[in-house]
Amino acid sequence: MDAETAAGPSTSGCPRHYPFHRPSAIELPPVYAELREDEPVAQVTLPSGDTGYIVSRYDDAKLVLSDPRFSRAAMIAEGAPKLTAAPMPPNSLFSTDPPQHSRLRKLVTAEFTARRVRNLEPRIQELTDALLDEMEGHRGGPVDLNQVLAFPLPVQVICELLGVPFEDREKFRDWSNAIVSLTTHTAEEMMQQRLEMAGYIYELVGRRRDNPGDDLLSALIKAHDEKDALDQAELVVMAMTILVAGHETTVSMIGACVLTLLRHPEYLSRVVADPDAVGAMVPELLRVNPIGDGGPMRITTEDVEIAGTVIPAGSAVLAAVCSANRDPRVFEGGDEFDPDRETNPHLAFGHGIHYCLGAPLAVAELRITISSLFRRFPTLRLATDVGNLAMKQGMLVHGLKELPVAW
């Protein structure tokens, strides 16, 4: 049985299977609302077959995301529970704690500051306009918005930033699908795809070392060669991490946010009248459209009590960001899309030292692409019934398989 087919508690008393079943492409698993009220710290069976815990309330999720007792580095320790059949790669921003994490993050932080992103915005706008020009050639559609905009835009942006050939984007898609797999690939397939991607990056590092450019990969090579700030394995894994994380999440988010606006004509009319209004709506779009059910897994380094439950040392813990962002204790009417909220402390980008490095870039891409889309196509509409939409299954990052639109 696929992990996503099991939603409620088992009558045998066994832990629920994670990830939980989604009734449709636009609905979160209803079990989260039940867990928030009745079992805020719940045992689950992970895709790997190991047992872990899932935390569903906002304050508890925020604790897991930021408290050093919940370690990422411990995920790669021998015998530690795994999220998927394949272990996490070492030397990654996703599998390290301070001081190693701090050292690695410092090497790339400058590329993702708000100031750096502002300098990138004219290029993001230029790329967006070019894709919308191509879309306009379809004469009213229908087209799959994922293919014509949501996928190529973030991929090209991160390729140019990192210094990776955009023409290899289909390779990145295949590698990414394996790397963010929960249940769609076997451990052997996941490891093979990782090795292929690592080999590609390793060869690219050699070419870029001979012909450096004004890109992040060249800067990382210089940090390795001249400053001994990271080793070769860290360099390759860093490039892989940025390439996958730098596009996979934004691809899914663009489609989900456009769909949300199309389903709420009262707010869509604001955007059509003033496309720049999208900027103020982005926090709420992020809150109601989580890219996954849980944040990256952690391992407890000691016994930790949360909501009256003691989680033993060495346990796997997932902070269910999608549930935390709907918690009525923090967000009144949490299941409703309301861009007029006065405060919106969502956890879409995480919290604490592991707060998403690319958050400013993702926000800029969302704002520019969505505002430009509705400025160019004010009559944009879904080209199918909402009930026909489907999510990609068995993936760490949720996204629509297709988003057919017309205008």
CSV table of C-alpha atoms in Angstrom, one decimal:
chain,number,residue,atom,x,y,z
A,1,MET,CA,0.0,0.0,0.0
A,2,ASP,CA,1.3,3.4,-0.9
A,3,ALA,CA,2.1,5.5,2.1
A,4,GLU,CA,-0.3,8.3,1.0
A,5,THR,CA,-3.3,5.9,1.0
A,6,ALA,CA,-3.4,5.7,4.8
A,7,ALA,CA,-5.0,8.7,6.5
A,8,GLY,CA,-6.5,8.0,9.8
A,9,PRO,CA,-5.3,6.0,12.8
A,10,SER,CA,-5.1,2.3,12.4
A,11,THR,CA,-7.6,0.2,14.3
A,12,SER,CA,-4.7,-2.1,15.3
A,13,GLY,CA,-3.0,0.7,17.2
A,14,CYS,CA,-0.1,1.0,14.7
A,15,PRO,CA,1.2,4.4,13.8
A,16,ARG,CA,-0.3,6.2,10.9
A,17,HIS,CA,1.6,6.1,7.6
A,18,TYR,CA,3.2,9.4,6.6
A,19,PRO,CA,2.6,11.3,4.3
A,20,PHE,CA,-1.1,11.3,4.8
A,21,HIS,CA,-3.7,11.0,2.1
A,22,ARG,CA,-4.9,14.2,0.4
A,23,PRO,CA,-8.6,14.2,-0.6
A,24,SER,CA,-7.8,16.4,-3.6
A,25,ALA,CA,-5.3,18.7,-5.1
A,26,ILE,CA,-6.7,21.6,-3.2
A,27,GLU,CA,-7.3,20.0,0.2
A,28,LEU,CA,-4.8,19.3,3.0
A,29,PRO,CA,-5.1,15.9,4.7
A,30,PRO,CA,-8.0,16.3,7.2
A,31,VAL,CA,-6.1,14.2,9.7
A,32,TYR,CA,-4.0,17.3,10.6
A,33,ALA,CA,-7.0,19.1,12.1
A,34,GLU,CA,-7.7,16.0,14.2
A,35,LEU,CA,-4.1,15.8,15.4
A,36,ARG,CA,-3.9,19.4,16.4
A,37,GLU,CA,-6.8,18.9,18.7
A,38,ASP,CA,-6.4,15.4,20.0
A,39,GLU,CA,-2.8,14.2,19.4
A,40,PRO,CA,-0.4,17.1,18.8
A,41,VAL,CA,2.6,14.8,19.0
A,42,ALA,CA,1.7,11.7,17.0
A,43,GLN,CA,3.7,8.6,16.1
A,44,VAL,CA,3.9,7.9,12.4
A,45,THR,CA,5.5,5.3,10.1
A,46,LEU,CA,7.9,7.0,7.7
A,47,PRO,CA,8.3,6.1,4.0
A,48,SER,CA,11.5,4.3,5.0
A,49,GLY,CA,9.5,2.0,7.3
A,50,ASP,CA,11.1,3.6,10.4
A,51,THR,CA,9.0,5.1,13.1
A,52,GLY,CA,9.0,8.8,13.9
A,53,TYR,CA,6.9,11.6,15.4
A,54,ILE,CA,5.0,14.4,13.7
A,55,VAL,CA,4.2,17.7,15.5
A,56,SER,CA,1.1,19.5,14.2
A,57,ARG,CA,0.6,22.7,16.3
A,58,TYR,CA,2.2,26.0,15.4
A,59,ASP,CA,4.2,26.7,18.7
A,60,ASP,CA,5.4,23.1,18.8
A,61,ALA,CA,6.5,23.1,15.1
A,62,LYS,CA,8.3,26.4,15.6
A,63,LEU,CA,10.2,24.8,18.6
A,64,VAL,CA,11.2,21.7,16.5
A,65,LEU,CA,12.4,24.0,13.7
A,66,SER,CA,14.7,26.1,15.9
A,67,ASP,CA,15.7,24.2,19.1
A,68,PRO,CA,19.2,22.7,18.8
A,69,ARG,CA,18.0,19.6,20.6
A,70,PHE,CA,16.4,18.7,17.2
A,71,SER,CA,19.4,18.0,15.1
A,72,ARG,CA,19.9,17.7,11.3
A,73,ALA,CA,23.4,16.3,11.5
A,74,ALA,CA,22.2,13.4,13.6
A,75,MET,CA,20.2,12.2,10.6
A,76,ILE,CA,23.3,10.8,9.0
A,77,ALA,CA,24.5,8.9,12.1
A,78,GLU,CA,24.7,5.2,11.7
A,79,GLY,CA,21.5,3.6,12.9
A,80,ALA,CA,19.5,6.8,12.9
A,81,PRO,CA,15.9,6.6,11.6
A,82,LYS,CA,15.6,7.7,8.0
A,83,LEU,CA,12.8,9.6,6.2
A,84,THR,CA,13.2,7.7,2.9
A,85,ALA,CA,14.8,4.5,1.9
A,86,ALA,CA,18.0,6.4,0.9
A,87,PRO,CA,20.0,8.2,3.6
A,88,MET,CA,20.5,12.0,3.5
A,89,PRO,CA,23.8,13.0,1.9
A,90,PRO,CA,26.4,14.3,4.3
A,91,ASN,CA,28.0,17.8,3.9
A,92,SER,CA,24.7,19.4,3.0
A,93,LEU,CA,23.0,22.5,4.4
A,94,PHE,CA,20.1,20.0,5.1
A,95,SER,CA,22.2,17.5,7.0
A,96,THR,CA,24.5,19.7,9.2
A,97,ASP,CA,24.4,21.6,12.4
A,98,PRO,CA,26.6,24.5,13.6
A,99,PRO,CA,29.5,25.0,13.3
A,100,GLN,CA,29.7,23.2,10.0
A,101,HIS,CA,26.3,24.5,8.9
A,102,SER,CA,27.2,28.0,9.8
A,103,ARG,CA,30.5,27.8,7.8
A,104,LEU,CA,28.7,26.4,4.7
A,105,ARG,CA,25.8,28.8,4.9
A,106,LYS,CA,28.1,31.8,5.2
A,107,LEU,CA,29.7,30.9,1.9
A,108,VAL,CA,26.5,31.5,-0.1
A,109,THR,CA,24.5,33.9,2.1
A,110,ALA,CA,25.6,37.0,0.1
A,111,GLU,CA,24.0,35.6,-3.1
A,112,PHE,CA,20.6,35.5,-1.5
A,113,THR,CA,20.4,38.8,0.5
A,114,ALA,CA,17.5,41.1,-0.1
A,115,ARG,CA,19.9,43.6,-1.8
A,116,ARG,CA,21.3,41.0,-4.1
A,117,VAL,CA,17.8,39.8,-5.1
A,118,ARG,CA,16.8,43.4,-5.8
A,119,ASN,CA,19.6,43.6,-8.3
A,120,LEU,CA,18.4,40.4,-9.9
A,121,GLU,CA,14.8,41.5,-10.3
A,122,PRO,CA,15.2,43.2,-13.7
A,123,ARG,CA,16.6,39.9,-15.1
A,124,ILE,CA,13.8,37.9,-13.5
A,125,GLN,CA,11.3,40.4,-15.1
A,126,GLU,CA,13.1,40.0,-18.5
A,127,LEU,CA,12.9,36.2,-18.3
A,128,THR,CA,9.3,36.3,-17.2
A,129,ASP,CA,8.3,38.6,-20.1
A,130,ALA,CA,10.0,36.4,-22.6
A,131,LEU,CA,8.1,33.3,-21.4
A,132,LEU,CA,4.8,35.2,-21.4
A,133,ASP,CA,5.6,36.3,-25.0
A,134,GLU,CA,5.8,32.6,-25.9
A,135,MET,CA,2.6,31.9,-24.0
A,136,GLU,CA,0.8,34.6,-25.9
A,137,GLY,CA,1.6,32.7,-29.1
A,138,HIS,CA,-0.8,29.9,-28.0
A,139,ARG,CA,-3.7,32.3,-28.9
A,140,GLY,CA,-5.8,31.8,-25.8
A,141,GLY,CA,-4.7,28.4,-24.8
A,142,PRO,CA,-5.3,26.0,-23.3
A,143,VAL,CA,-1.7,25.6,-22.0
A,144,ASP,CA,-0.2,23.9,-19.0
A,145,LEU,CA,1.1,26.8,-17.0
A,146,ASN,CA,3.6,24.5,-15.3
A,147,GLN,CA,5.3,23.9,-18.6
A,148,VAL,CA,5.2,27.4,-20.1
A,149,LEU,CA,6.0,29.4,-16.9
A,150,ALA,CA,6.2,27.8,-13.5
A,151,PHE,CA,9.0,25.3,-14.5
A,152,PRO,CA,11.3,27.3,-16.9
A,153,LEU,CA,11.4,30.5,-15.0
A,154,PRO,CA,12.8,29.4,-11.6
A,155,VAL,CA,15.1,26.9,-13.4
A,156,GLN,CA,16.6,29.6,-15.6
A,157,VAL,CA,17.1,32.0,-12.7
A,158,ILE,CA,18.9,29.5,-10.5
A,159,CYS,CA,21.0,28.2,-13.5
A,160,GLU,CA,22.2,31.7,-14.2
A,161,LEU,CA,22.8,32.5,-10.6
A,162,LEU,CA,24.8,29.3,-10.0
A,163,GLY,CA,26.5,29.1,-13.4
A,164,VAL,CA,24.9,25.9,-14.8
A,165,PRO,CA,23.8,25.5,-18.5
A,166,PHE,CA,20.0,26.0,-18.8
A,167,GLU,CA,19.9,23.6,-21.8
A,168,ASP,CA,20.4,20.8,-19.3
A,169,ARG,CA,17.2,21.6,-17.5
A,170,GLU,CA,15.5,18.3,-18.3
A,171,LYS,CA,18.3,16.4,-16.6
A,172,PHE,CA,17.7,18.6,-13.5
A,173,ARG,CA,14.1,17.7,-13.6
A,174,ASP,CA,14.8,13.9,-13.5
A,175,TRP,CA,17.5,14.3,-10.8
A,176,SER,CA,15.3,16.5,-8.7
A,177,ASN,CA,12.3,14.1,-9.0
A,178,ALA,CA,14.5,11.4,-7.5
A,179,ILE,CA,16.2,13.5,-4.9
A,180,VAL,CA,12.9,14.8,-3.4
A,181,SER,CA,11.1,11.4,-3.7
A,182,LEU,CA,9.4,9.9,-0.7
A,183,THR,CA,7.9,6.8,-2.3
A,184,THR,CA,8.2,7.2,-6.1
A,185,HIS,CA,11.8,5.8,-6.3
A,186,THR,CA,13.7,2.9,-4.7
A,187,ALA,CA,16.7,3.6,-2.6
A,188,GLU,CA,18.9,2.3,-5.5
A,189,GLU,CA,17.2,4.7,-8.0
A,190,MET,CA,17.6,7.6,-5.6
A,191,MET,CA,21.3,6.9,-5.0
A,192,GLN,CA,21.9,6.4,-8.8
A,193,GLN,CA,20.3,9.7,-9.6
A,194,ARG,CA,22.3,11.5,-6.9
A,195,LEU,CA,25.5,10.0,-8.2
A,196,GLU,CA,24.7,11.0,-11.8
A,197,MET,CA,24.0,14.6,-10.7
A,198,ALA,CA,27.2,14.7,-8.5
A,199,GLY,CA,29.2,13.5,-11.5
A,200,TYR,CA,27.7,16.2,-13.7
A,201,ILE,CA,28.5,18.9,-11.1
A,202,TYR,CA,32.0,17.5,-10.6
A,203,GLU,CA,32.7,17.8,-14.4
A,204,LEU,CA,31.2,21.3,-14.5
A,205,VAL,CA,33.4,22.4,-11.6
A,206,GLY,CA,36.4,21.4,-13.7
A,207,ARG,CA,35.3,23.4,-16.7
A,208,ARG,CA,34.4,26.4,-14.6
A,209,ARG,CA,37.7,26.3,-12.8
A,210,ASP,CA,39.4,26.7,-16.2
A,211,ASN,CA,37.0,29.4,-17.3
A,212,PRO,CA,35.6,31.2,-14.2
A,213,GLY,CA,32.6,33.5,-14.5
A,214,ASP,CA,30.6,35.9,-12.4
A,215,ASP,CA,28.5,33.2,-10.8
A,216,LEU,CA,28.1,31.4,-7.5
A,217,LEU,CA,29.8,28.2,-8.6
A,218,SER,CA,32.9,30.1,-9.6
A,219,ALA,CA,32.8,31.8,-6.2
A,220,LEU,CA,32.6,28.4,-4.4
A,221,ILE,CA,35.5,27.1,-6.5
A,222,LYS,CA,37.5,30.1,-5.5
A,223,ALA,CA,36.6,29.5,-1.8
A,224,HIS,CA,37.8,25.9,-2.2
A,225,ASP,CA,41.0,26.6,-4.1
A,226,GLU,CA,42.2,29.9,-2.5
A,227,LYS,CA,40.7,29.9,1.0
A,228,ASP,CA,40.3,26.3,1.8
A,229,ALA,CA,36.9,27.2,3.1
A,230,LEU,CA,35.2,24.0,2.0
A,231,ASP,CA,36.4,20.7,0.6
A,232,GLN,CA,35.5,19.2,-2.8
A,233,ALA,CA,32.7,17.0,-1.6
A,234,GLU,CA,31.1,20.0,0.2
A,235,LEU,CA,31.4,22.1,-3.0
A,236,VAL,CA,29.7,19.5,-5.1
A,237,VAL,CA,26.9,18.9,-2.6
A,238,MET,CA,26.4,22.6,-2.1
A,239,ALA,CA,25.9,23.1,-5.8
A,240,MET,CA,23.5,20.2,-6.0
A,241,THR,CA,21.5,21.5,-3.0
A,242,ILE,CA,21.2,25.0,-4.5
A,243,LEU,CA,20.2,23.7,-7.9
A,244,VAL,CA,17.5,21.4,-6.6
A,245,ALA,CA,16.2,23.6,-3.7
A,246,GLY,CA,16.5,26.7,-5.8
A,247,HIS,CA,13.9,25.7,-8.4
A,248,GLU,CA,11.9,22.7,-7.2
A,249,THR,CA,10.0,24.5,-4.4
A,250,THR,CA,9.3,27.7,-6.5
A,251,VAL,CA,8.1,25.7,-9.4
A,252,SER,CA,5.4,24.1,-7.2
A,253,MET,CA,4.6,27.4,-5.4
A,254,ILE,CA,3.9,29.4,-8.6
A,255,GLY,CA,1.3,26.9,-9.8
A,256,ALA,CA,-0.3,26.6,-6.3
A,257,CYS,CA,-0.5,30.4,-5.9
A,258,VAL,CA,-2.0,31.0,-9.3
A,259,LEU,CA,-4.6,28.3,-8.6
A,260,THR,CA,-5.5,29.9,-5.3
A,261,LEU,CA,-6.1,33.3,-7.0
A,262,LEU,CA,-8.2,31.7,-9.8
A,263,ARG,CA,-10.3,30.0,-7.1
A,264,HIS,CA,-11.0,33.3,-5.2
A,265,PRO,CA,-12.5,35.8,-7.7
A,266,GLU,CA,-13.0,38.4,-4.9
A,267,TYR,CA,-9.2,38.7,-4.6
A,268,LEU,CA,-8.4,38.0,-8.2
A,269,SER,CA,-10.3,41.0,-9.2
A,270,ARG,CA,-7.9,43.1,-7.1
A,271,VAL,CA,-5.0,41.7,-8.9
A,272,VAL,CA,-6.5,42.2,-12.3
A,273,ALA,CA,-7.2,45.8,-11.4
A,274,ASP,CA,-3.7,46.3,-9.9
A,275,PRO,CA,-1.2,43.5,-10.6
A,276,ASP,CA,1.2,45.0,-8.1
A,277,ALA,CA,-1.3,44.0,-5.3
A,278,VAL,CA,0.1,40.5,-5.6
A,279,GLY,CA,3.1,41.7,-3.4
A,280,ALA,CA,0.9,42.2,-0.4
A,281,MET,CA,-0.8,38.8,-0.9
A,282,VAL,CA,2.4,36.7,-1.1
A,283,PRO,CA,2.7,36.0,2.7
A,284,GLU,CA,-0.9,34.6,2.7
A,285,LEU,CA,-0.3,32.7,-0.5
A,286,LEU,CA,2.7,31.1,1.1
A,287,ARG,CA,0.8,30.3,4.3
A,288,VAL,CA,-2.0,28.4,2.6
A,289,ASN,CA,0.2,26.7,0.0
A,290,PRO,CA,2.9,24.7,1.8
A,291,ILE,CA,5.4,23.1,-0.5
A,292,GLY,CA,5.3,19.9,1.6
A,293,ASP,CA,3.6,18.5,4.6
A,294,GLY,CA,6.6,18.7,6.9
A,295,GLY,CA,9.8,20.5,7.1
A,296,PRO,CA,13.1,18.7,6.8
A,297,MET,CA,13.3,15.9,9.4
A,298,ARG,CA,15.3,16.3,12.7
A,299,ILE,CA,16.6,13.8,15.2
A,300,THR,CA,16.3,14.4,19.0
A,301,THR,CA,19.7,14.6,20.8
A,302,GLU,CA,18.0,14.1,24.2
A,303,ASP,CA,14.6,13.3,25.6
A,304,VAL,CA,12.3,16.3,24.8
A,305,GLU,CA,8.8,16.9,26.1
A,306,ILE,CA,6.3,18.5,23.8
A,307,ALA,CA,2.6,19.0,24.6
A,308,GLY,CA,2.8,16.5,27.4
A,309,THR,CA,4.5,13.8,25.3
A,310,VAL,CA,8.2,12.8,25.9
A,311,ILE,CA,10.0,12.2,22.6
A,312,PRO,CA,13.0,9.9,23.3
A,313,ALA,CA,16.5,10.8,22.3
A,314,GLY,CA,17.4,9.5,18.9
A,315,SER,CA,13.8,9.9,17.5
A,316,ALA,CA,12.9,11.2,14.1
A,317,VAL,CA,10.7,14.3,14.3
A,318,LEU,CA,8.8,16.2,11.6
A,319,ALA,CA,7.4,19.6,12.1
A,320,ALA,CA,4.2,19.7,10.0
A,321,VAL,CA,4.5,23.2,8.6
A,322,CYS,CA,1.3,22.8,6.5
A,323,SER,CA,-0.7,22.1,9.7
A,324,ALA,CA,1.1,24.7,11.8
A,325,ASN,CA,0.2,27.3,9.2
A,326,ARG,CA,-3.5,26.5,9.6
A,327,ASP,CA,-3.4,26.3,13.4
A,328,PRO,CA,-6.5,28.3,14.7
A,329,ARG,CA,-4.6,29.2,17.8
A,330,VAL,CA,-2.5,31.5,15.7
A,331,PHE,CA,-4.4,32.1,12.5
A,332,GLU,CA,-8.1,32.8,12.9
A,333,GLY,CA,-10.0,31.0,10.1
A,334,GLY,CA,-6.7,29.2,9.3
A,335,ASP,CA,-8.1,27.2,6.5
A,336,GLU,CA,-9.4,30.3,4.7
A,337,PHE,CA,-7.3,32.3,2.2
A,338,ASP,CA,-7.4,35.9,3.6
A,339,PRO,CA,-4.7,38.2,2.3
A,340,ASP,CA,-6.0,41.0,4.5
A,341,ARG,CA,-4.6,39.4,7.7
A,342,GLU,CA,-2.9,42.0,9.8
A,343,THR,CA,-0.2,39.6,11.0
A,344,ASN,CA,1.0,36.5,9.3
A,345,PRO,CA,3.9,34.8,11.1
A,346,HIS,CA,3.8,31.7,8.7
A,347,LEU,CA,6.5,29.1,8.8
A,348,ALA,CA,6.6,28.4,5.0
A,349,PHE,CA,10.3,29.2,5.0
A,350,GLY,CA,11.0,27.5,8.3
A,351,HIS,CA,12.4,29.2,11.4
A,352,GLY,CA,15.7,29.7,13.2
A,353,ILE,CA,19.2,29.1,11.9
A,354,HIS,CA,17.8,26.8,9.1
A,355,TYR,CA,15.4,29.5,7.8
A,356,CYS,CA,15.3,29.1,4.0
A,357,LEU,CA,18.3,30.8,2.5
A,358,GLY,CA,16.5,31.4,-0.8
A,359,ALA,CA,13.4,33.0,0.8
A,360,PRO,CA,14.0,36.5,-0.7
A,361,LEU,CA,14.6,35.1,-4.2
A,362,ALA,CA,11.5,32.9,-3.9
A,363,VAL,CA,9.3,35.8,-2.8
A,364,ALA,CA,10.6,38.0,-5.7
A,365,GLU,CA,10.0,35.3,-8.3
A,366,LEU,CA,6.5,34.8,-7.0
A,367,ARG,CA,5.7,38.5,-7.0
A,368,ILE,CA,7.1,39.2,-10.4
A,369,THR,CA,5.8,36.1,-12.2
A,370,ILE,CA,2.2,36.2,-10.8
A,371,SER,CA,1.8,40.0,-11.2
A,372,SER,CA,3.2,39.9,-14.8
A,373,LEU,CA,1.0,36.9,-15.6
A,374,PHE,CA,-2.3,38.7,-14.7
A,375,ARG,CA,-1.1,42.0,-16.2
A,376,ARG,CA,-0.6,40.3,-19.5
A,377,PHE,CA,-3.6,37.9,-19.2
A,378,PRO,CA,-6.3,39.5,-17.1
A,379,THR,CA,-8.9,37.0,-18.3
A,380,LEU,CA,-6.8,34.0,-17.3
A,381,ARG,CA,-9.0,31.1,-16.1
A,382,LEU,CA,-8.8,27.4,-15.4
A,383,ALA,CA,-9.2,25.3,-18.5
A,384,THR,CA,-10.6,22.3,-16.5
A,385,ASP,CA,-12.7,21.6,-13.5
A,386,VAL,CA,-10.8,21.9,-10.2
A,387,GLY,CA,-11.8,18.3,-9.4
A,388,ASN,CA,-9.7,17.2,-12.4
A,389,LEU,CA,-6.5,18.6,-11.0
A,390,ALA,CA,-4.0,16.2,-9.4
A,391,MET,CA,-1.0,16.5,-7.2
A,392,LYS,CA,2.3,14.7,-7.8
A,393,GLN,CA,2.3,11.8,-5.4
A,394,GLY,CA,5.0,10.4,-3.2
A,395,MET,CA,7.2,13.6,-3.3
A,396,LEU,CA,8.8,15.6,-0.5
A,397,VAL,CA,7.7,18.8,-2.4
A,398,HIS,CA,4.1,19.0,-3.4
A,399,GLY,CA,3.1,20.3,-6.7
A,400,LEU,CA,0.4,20.1,-9.3
A,401,LYS,CA,1.0,17.6,-12.1
A,402,GLU,CA,-0.6,20.1,-14.6
A,403,LEU,CA,-2.3,23.4,-14.4
A,404,PRO,CA,-4.3,23.9,-17.6
A,405,VAL,CA,-5.3,27.5,-18.2
A,406,ALA,CA,-6.9,29.6,-21.0
A,407,TRP,CA,-7.7,33.3,-21.5
